mmCIF file of C-alpha atoms and ligand atoms in Angstrom:
data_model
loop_
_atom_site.group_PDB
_atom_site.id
_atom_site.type_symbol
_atom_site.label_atom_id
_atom_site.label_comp_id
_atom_site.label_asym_id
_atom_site.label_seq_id
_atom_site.Cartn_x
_atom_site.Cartn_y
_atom_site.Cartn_z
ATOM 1 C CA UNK A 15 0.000 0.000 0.000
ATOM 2 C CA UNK A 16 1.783 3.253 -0.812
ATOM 3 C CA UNK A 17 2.532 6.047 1.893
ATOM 4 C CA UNK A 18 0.175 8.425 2.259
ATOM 5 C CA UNK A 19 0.899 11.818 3.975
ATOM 6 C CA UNK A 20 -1.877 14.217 4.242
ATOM 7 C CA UNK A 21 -1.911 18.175 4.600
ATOM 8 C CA UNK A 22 -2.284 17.899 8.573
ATOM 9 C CA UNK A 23 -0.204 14.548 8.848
ATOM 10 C CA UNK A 24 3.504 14.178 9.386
ATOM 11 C CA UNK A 25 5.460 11.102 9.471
ATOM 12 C CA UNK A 26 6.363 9.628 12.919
ATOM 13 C CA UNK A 27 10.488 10.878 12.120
ATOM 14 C CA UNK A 28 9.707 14.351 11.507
ATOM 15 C CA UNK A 29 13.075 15.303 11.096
ATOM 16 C CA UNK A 30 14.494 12.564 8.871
ATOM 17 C CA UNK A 31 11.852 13.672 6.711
ATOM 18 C CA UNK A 32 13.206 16.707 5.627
ATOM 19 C CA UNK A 33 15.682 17.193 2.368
ATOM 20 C CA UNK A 34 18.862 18.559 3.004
ATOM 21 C CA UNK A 35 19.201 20.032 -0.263
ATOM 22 C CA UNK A 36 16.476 22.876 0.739
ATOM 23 C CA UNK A 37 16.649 24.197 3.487
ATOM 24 C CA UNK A 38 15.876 27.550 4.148
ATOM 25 C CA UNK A 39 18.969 29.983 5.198
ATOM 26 C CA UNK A 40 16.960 32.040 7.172
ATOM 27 C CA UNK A 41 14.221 31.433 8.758
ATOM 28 C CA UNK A 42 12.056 34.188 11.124
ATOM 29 C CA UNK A 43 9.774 33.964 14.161
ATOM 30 C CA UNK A 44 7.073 35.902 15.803
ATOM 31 C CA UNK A 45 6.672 33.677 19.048
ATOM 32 C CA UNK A 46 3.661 34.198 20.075
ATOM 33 C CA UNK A 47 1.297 32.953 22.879
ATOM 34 C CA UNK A 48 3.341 33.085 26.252
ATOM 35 C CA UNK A 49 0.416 34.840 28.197
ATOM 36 C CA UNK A 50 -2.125 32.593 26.845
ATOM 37 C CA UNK A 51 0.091 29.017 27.649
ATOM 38 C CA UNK A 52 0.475 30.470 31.204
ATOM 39 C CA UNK A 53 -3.232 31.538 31.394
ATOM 40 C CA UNK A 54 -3.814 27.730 30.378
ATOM 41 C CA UNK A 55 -1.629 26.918 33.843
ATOM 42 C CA UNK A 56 -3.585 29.152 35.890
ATOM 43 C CA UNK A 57 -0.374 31.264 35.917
ATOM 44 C CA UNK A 58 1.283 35.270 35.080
ATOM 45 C CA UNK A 59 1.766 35.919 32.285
ATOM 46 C CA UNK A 60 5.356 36.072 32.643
ATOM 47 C CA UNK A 61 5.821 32.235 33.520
ATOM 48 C CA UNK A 62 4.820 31.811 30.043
ATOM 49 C CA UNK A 63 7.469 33.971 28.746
ATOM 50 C CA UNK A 64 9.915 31.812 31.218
ATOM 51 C CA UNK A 65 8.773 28.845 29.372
ATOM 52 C CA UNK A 66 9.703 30.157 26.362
ATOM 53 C CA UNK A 67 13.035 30.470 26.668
ATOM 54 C CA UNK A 68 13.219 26.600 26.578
ATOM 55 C CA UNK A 69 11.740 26.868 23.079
ATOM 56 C CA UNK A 70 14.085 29.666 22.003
ATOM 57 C CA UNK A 71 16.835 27.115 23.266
ATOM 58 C CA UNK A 72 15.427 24.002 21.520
ATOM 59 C CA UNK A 73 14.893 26.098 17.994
ATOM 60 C CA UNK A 74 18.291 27.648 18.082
ATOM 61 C CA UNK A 75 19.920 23.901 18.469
ATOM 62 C CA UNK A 76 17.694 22.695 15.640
ATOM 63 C CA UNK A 77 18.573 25.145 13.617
ATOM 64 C CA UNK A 78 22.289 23.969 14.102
ATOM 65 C CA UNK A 79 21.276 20.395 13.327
ATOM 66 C CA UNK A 80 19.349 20.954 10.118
ATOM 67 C CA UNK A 81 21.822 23.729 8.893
ATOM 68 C CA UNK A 82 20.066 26.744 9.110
ATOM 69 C CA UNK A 83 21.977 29.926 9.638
ATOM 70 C CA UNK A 84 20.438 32.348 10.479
ATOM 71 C CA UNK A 85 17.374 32.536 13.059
ATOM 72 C CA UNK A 86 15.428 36.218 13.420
ATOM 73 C CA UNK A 87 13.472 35.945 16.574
ATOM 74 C CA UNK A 88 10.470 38.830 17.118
ATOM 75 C CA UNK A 89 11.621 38.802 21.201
ATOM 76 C CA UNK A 90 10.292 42.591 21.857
ATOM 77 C CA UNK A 91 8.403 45.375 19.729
ATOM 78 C CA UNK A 92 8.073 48.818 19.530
ATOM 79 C CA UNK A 93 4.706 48.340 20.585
ATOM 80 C CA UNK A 94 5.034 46.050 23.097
ATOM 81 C CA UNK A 95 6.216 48.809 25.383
ATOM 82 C CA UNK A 96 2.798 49.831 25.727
ATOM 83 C CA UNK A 97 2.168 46.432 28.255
ATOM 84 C CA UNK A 98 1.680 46.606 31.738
ATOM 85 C CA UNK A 99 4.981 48.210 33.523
ATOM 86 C CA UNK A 100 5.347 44.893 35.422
ATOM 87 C CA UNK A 101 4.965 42.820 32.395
ATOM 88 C CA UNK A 102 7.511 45.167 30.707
ATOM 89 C CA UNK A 103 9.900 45.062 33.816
ATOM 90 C CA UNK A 104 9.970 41.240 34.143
ATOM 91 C CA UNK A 105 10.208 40.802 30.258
ATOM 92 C CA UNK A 106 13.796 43.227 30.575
ATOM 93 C CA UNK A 107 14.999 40.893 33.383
ATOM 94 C CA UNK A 108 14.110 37.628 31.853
ATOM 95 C CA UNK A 109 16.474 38.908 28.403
ATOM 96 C CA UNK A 110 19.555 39.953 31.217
ATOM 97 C CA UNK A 111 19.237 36.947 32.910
ATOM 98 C CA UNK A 112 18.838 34.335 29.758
ATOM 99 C CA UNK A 113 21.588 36.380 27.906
ATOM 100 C CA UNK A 114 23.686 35.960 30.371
ATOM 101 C CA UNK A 115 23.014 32.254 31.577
ATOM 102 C CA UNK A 116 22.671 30.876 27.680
ATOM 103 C CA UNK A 117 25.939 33.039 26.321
ATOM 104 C CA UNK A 118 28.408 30.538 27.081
ATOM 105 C CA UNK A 119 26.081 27.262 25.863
ATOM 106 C CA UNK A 120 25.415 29.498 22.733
ATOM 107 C CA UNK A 121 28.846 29.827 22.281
ATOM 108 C CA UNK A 122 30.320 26.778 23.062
ATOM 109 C CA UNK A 123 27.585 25.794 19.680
ATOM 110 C CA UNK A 124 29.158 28.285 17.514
ATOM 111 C CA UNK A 125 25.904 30.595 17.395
ATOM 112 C CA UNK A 126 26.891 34.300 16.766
ATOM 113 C CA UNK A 127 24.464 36.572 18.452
ATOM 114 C CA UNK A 128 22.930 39.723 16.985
ATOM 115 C CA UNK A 129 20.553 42.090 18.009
ATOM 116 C CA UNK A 130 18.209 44.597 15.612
ATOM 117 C CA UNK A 131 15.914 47.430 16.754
ATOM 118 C CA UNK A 132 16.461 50.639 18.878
ATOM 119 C CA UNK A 133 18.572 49.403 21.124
ATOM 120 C CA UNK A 134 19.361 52.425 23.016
ATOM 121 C CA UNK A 135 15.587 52.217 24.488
ATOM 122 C CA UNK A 136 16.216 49.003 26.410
ATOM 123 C CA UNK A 137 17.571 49.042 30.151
ATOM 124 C CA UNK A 138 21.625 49.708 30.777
ATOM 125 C CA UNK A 139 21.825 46.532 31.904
ATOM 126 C CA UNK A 140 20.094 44.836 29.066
ATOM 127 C CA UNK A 141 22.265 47.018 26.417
ATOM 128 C CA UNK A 142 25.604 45.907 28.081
ATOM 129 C CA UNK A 143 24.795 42.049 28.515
ATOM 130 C CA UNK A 144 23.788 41.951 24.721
ATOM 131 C CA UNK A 145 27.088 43.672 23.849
ATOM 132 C CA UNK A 146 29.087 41.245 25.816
ATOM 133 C CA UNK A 147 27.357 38.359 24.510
ATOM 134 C CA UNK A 148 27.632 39.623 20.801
ATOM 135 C CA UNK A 149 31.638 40.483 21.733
ATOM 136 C CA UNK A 150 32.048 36.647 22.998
ATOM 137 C CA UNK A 151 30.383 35.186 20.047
ATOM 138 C CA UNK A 152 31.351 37.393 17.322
ATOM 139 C CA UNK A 153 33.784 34.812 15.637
ATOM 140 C CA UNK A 154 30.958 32.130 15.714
ATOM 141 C CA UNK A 155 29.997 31.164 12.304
ATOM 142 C CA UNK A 156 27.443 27.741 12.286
ATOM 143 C CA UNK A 157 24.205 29.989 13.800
ATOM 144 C CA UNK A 158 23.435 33.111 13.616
ATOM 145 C CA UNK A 159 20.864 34.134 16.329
ATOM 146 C CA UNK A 160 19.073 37.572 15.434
ATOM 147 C CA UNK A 161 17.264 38.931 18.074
ATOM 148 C CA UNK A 162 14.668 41.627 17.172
ATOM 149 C CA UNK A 163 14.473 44.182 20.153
ATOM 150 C CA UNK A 164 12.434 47.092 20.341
ATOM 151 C CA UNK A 165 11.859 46.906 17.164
ATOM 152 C CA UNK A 166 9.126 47.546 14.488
ATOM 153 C CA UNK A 167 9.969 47.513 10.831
ATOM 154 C CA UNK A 168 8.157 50.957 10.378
ATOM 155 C CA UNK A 169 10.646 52.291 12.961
ATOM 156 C CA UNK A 170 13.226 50.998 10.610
ATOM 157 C CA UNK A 171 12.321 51.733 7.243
ATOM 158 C CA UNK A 172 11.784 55.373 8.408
ATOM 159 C CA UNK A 173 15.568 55.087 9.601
ATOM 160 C CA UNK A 174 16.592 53.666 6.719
ATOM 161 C CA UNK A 175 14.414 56.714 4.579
ATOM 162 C CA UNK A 176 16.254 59.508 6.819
ATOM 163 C CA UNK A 177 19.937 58.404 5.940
ATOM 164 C CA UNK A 178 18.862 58.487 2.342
ATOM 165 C CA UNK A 179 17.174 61.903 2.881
ATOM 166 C CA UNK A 180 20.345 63.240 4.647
ATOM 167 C CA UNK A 181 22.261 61.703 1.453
ATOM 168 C CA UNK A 182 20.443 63.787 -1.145
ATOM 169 C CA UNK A 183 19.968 66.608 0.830
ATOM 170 C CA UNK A 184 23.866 67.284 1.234
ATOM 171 C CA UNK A 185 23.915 66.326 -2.261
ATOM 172 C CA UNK A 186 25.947 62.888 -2.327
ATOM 173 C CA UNK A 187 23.029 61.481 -4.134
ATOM 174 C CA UNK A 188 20.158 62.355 -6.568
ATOM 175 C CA UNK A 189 16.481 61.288 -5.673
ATOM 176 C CA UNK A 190 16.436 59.063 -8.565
ATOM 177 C CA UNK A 191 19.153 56.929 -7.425
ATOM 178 C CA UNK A 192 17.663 55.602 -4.591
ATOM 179 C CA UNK A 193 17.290 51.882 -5.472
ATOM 180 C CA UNK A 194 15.960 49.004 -3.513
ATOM 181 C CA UNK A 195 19.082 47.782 -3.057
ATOM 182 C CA UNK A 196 20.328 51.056 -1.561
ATOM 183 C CA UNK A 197 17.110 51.215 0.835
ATOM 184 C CA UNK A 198 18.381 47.268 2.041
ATOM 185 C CA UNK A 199 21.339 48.676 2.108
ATOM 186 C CA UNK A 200 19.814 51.296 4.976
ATOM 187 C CA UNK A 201 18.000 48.539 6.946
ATOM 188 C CA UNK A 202 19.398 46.571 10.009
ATOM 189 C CA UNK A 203 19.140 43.538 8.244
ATOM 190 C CA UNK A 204 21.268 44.264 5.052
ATOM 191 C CA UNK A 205 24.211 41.838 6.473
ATOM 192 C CA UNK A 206 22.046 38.987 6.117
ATOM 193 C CA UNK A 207 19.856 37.183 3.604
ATOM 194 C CA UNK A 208 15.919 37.496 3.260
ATOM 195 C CA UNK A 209 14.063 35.292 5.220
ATOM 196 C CA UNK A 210 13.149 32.336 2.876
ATOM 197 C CA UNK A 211 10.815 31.294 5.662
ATOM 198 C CA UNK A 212 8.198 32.986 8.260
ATOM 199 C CA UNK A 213 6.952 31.033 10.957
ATOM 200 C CA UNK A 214 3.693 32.597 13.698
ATOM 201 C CA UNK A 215 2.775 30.434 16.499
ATOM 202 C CA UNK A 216 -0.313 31.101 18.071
ATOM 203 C CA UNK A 217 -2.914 30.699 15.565
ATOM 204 C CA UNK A 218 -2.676 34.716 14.608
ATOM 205 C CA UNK A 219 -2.616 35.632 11.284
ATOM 206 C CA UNK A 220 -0.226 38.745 10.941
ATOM 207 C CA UNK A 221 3.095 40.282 10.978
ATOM 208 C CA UNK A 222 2.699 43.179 13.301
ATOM 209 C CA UNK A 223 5.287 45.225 11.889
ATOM 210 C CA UNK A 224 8.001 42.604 11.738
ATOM 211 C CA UNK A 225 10.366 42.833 8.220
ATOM 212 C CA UNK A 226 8.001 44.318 6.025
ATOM 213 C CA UNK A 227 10.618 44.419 3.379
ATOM 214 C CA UNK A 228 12.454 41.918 4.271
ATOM 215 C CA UNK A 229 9.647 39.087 3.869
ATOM 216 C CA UNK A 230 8.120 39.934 0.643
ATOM 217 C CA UNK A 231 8.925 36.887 -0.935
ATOM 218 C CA UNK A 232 9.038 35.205 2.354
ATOM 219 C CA UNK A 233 6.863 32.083 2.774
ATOM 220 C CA UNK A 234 4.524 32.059 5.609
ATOM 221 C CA UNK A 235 3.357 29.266 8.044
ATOM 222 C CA UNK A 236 1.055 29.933 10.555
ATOM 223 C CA UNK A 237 0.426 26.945 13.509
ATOM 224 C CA UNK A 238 -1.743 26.672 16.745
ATOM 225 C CA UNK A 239 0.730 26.180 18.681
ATOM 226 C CA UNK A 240 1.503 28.253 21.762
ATOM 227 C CA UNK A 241 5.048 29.471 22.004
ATOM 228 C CA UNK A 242 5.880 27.604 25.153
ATOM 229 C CA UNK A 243 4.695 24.582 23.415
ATOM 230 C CA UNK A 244 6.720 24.969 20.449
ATOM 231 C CA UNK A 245 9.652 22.627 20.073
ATOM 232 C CA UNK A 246 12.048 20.833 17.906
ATOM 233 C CA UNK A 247 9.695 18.209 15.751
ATOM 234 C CA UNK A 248 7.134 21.673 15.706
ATOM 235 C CA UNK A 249 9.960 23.701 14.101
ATOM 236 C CA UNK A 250 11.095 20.518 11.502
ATOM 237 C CA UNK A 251 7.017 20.338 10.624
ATOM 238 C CA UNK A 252 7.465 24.206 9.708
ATOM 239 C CA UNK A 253 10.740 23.293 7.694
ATOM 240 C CA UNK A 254 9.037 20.187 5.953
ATOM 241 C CA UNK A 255 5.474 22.869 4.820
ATOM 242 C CA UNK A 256 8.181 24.618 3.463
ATOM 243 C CA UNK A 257 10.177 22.161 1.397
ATOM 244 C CA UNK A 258 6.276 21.639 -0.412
ATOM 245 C CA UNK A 259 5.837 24.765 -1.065
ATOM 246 C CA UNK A 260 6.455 26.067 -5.039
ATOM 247 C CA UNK A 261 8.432 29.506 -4.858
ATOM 248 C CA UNK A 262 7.337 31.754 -8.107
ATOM 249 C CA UNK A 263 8.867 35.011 -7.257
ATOM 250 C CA UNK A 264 5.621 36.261 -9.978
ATOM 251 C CA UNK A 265 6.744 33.397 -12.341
ATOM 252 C CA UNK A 266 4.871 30.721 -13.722
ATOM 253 C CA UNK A 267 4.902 27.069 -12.616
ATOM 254 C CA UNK A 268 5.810 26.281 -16.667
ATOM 255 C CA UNK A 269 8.817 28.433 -16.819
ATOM 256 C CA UNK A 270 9.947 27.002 -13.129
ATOM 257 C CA UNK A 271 9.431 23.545 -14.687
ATOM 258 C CA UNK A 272 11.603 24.416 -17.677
ATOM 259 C CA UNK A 273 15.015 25.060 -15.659
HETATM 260 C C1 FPP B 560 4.539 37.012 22.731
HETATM 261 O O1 FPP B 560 3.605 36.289 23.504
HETATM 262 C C2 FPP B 560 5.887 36.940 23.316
HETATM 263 C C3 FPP B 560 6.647 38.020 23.701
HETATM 264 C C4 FPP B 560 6.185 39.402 23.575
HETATM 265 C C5 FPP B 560 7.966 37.853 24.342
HETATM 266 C C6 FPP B 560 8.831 36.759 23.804
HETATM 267 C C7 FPP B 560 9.928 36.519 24.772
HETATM 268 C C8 FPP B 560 10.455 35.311 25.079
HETATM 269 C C9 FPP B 560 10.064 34.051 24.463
HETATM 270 C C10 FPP B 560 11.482 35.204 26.164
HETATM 271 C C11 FPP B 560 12.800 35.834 25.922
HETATM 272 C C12 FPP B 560 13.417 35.513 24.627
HETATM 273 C C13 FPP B 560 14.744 35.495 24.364
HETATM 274 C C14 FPP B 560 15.144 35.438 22.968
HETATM 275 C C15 FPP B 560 15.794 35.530 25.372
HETATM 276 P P1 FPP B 560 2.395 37.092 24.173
HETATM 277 O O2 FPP B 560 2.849 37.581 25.506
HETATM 278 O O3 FPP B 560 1.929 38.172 23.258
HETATM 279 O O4 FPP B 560 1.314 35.973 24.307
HETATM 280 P P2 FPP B 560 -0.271 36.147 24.205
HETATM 281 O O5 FPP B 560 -0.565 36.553 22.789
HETATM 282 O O6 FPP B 560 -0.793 34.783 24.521
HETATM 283 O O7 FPP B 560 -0.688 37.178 25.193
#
């Protein structure tokens, strides 16, 4: 009888599953769900937020297994400011204190850690344990671990628009120069590659202001699963939608079948 695999099934091995030959070189996250996974346990909010450092952990080492390499994870927005101070507070400590407790394990894995967003908003002591920890791992080379920090993608494409502004307004440039390769050029991101790959947990539907640009050609994959709950075999089933998806970039299947 042959092997069937439907849309919602995966086989037992999820991970053997997957073809080395296409796997995605960068692959984003908006984790989502904490609050509600600790609601579920009767707890704070910020328990779930604990919680989900294990999955940060777990995807980071996956990542490293399968060859990925480079991870962007949505870890604070602009917006999320606006939470409860307590909420806000706790969320600050939790990134000094996992920063500083995961460093060396992230290290001793070769995972290079890099931060995007406006980094001058966060806590002293936040700002210096991310510079320590991206000093320490700066040679690293198998993972790179992006963490996006009080950031919003607005707030950076508006950056990115006033360097180009200042540009042609001292006169170093004329308006109709500015290409989209000089406006990635502008943007936090333009060390790395596009995200081939956009991952949600949560069962939301949107990108809240997370790489506008940078995922236009992105594909997206969207699961029920709470943060907390979100793990290695979860992350592989992400990897494997995404090995079955057809990439078009506006082409036709016909002239991808012809190369
Ligand atoms: C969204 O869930 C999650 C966050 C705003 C914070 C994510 C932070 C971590 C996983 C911990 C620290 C991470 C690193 C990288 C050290 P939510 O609170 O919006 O959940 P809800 O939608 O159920 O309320």
């Amino acid at each position: 009888m042959p092997f069937l695999i439907f849309a919602n099934q995966v086989p037992m091995d999820v991970k053997s599953s997957i073809h080395s030959g296409n796997i995605p070189k960068h692959v984003a996250i908006i984790m989502d769900g904490n609050g509600r996974w600790a609601k579920k346990q009767g707890e704070d909010r910020i328990f779930g937020h604990h919680e989900g450092v294990n999955s940060v952990r777990e995807i980071v080492e996956a990542c490293g297994e399968i060859g990925v390499r480079f991870l962007t994870l949505y870890a604070f927005s602009t917006e999320n400011w606006n939470r409860p101070k307590e909420e806000v507070d706790a969320l600050m400590e939790l990134l000094v204190s996992t920063i500083s407790m995961e460093t060396p394990n992230l290290h001793s894995k070769g995972v290079k850690l890099e931060v995007i967003g406006d980094i001058k908003s966060l806590p002293l002591s936040c700002q210096l344990e991310l510079k320590e920890s991206m000093e320490m791992t700066s040679k690293n080379t198998k993972v790179t671990l992006i963490l996006a920090l009080s950031y919003s993608s607005k707030w950076e494409i508006t950056n990115a628009v006033q360097q180009i502004a200042k540009m042609v307004e001292q006169g170093k440039l004329k308006a109709d120069q500015v290409s989209s390769e000089l406006i990635e050029e502008h943007l936090s991101t333009s060390k790395w590659p596009d995200p081939e790959l956009m991952i949600r947990t949560s069962g939301e539907h949107r990108i809240s202001n997370f790489l506008l640009w940078q995922l236009a050609y992105s594909e997206f994959y969207f699961t029920e699963v709470l943060w907390p709950d979100f793990r290695k075999d979860d992350f592989f089933r992400a990897i494997l939608a995404y090995q079955n998806r057809e990439r078009r970039f506006g082409k036709t299947s016909e002239q991808l079948s012809r190369h």
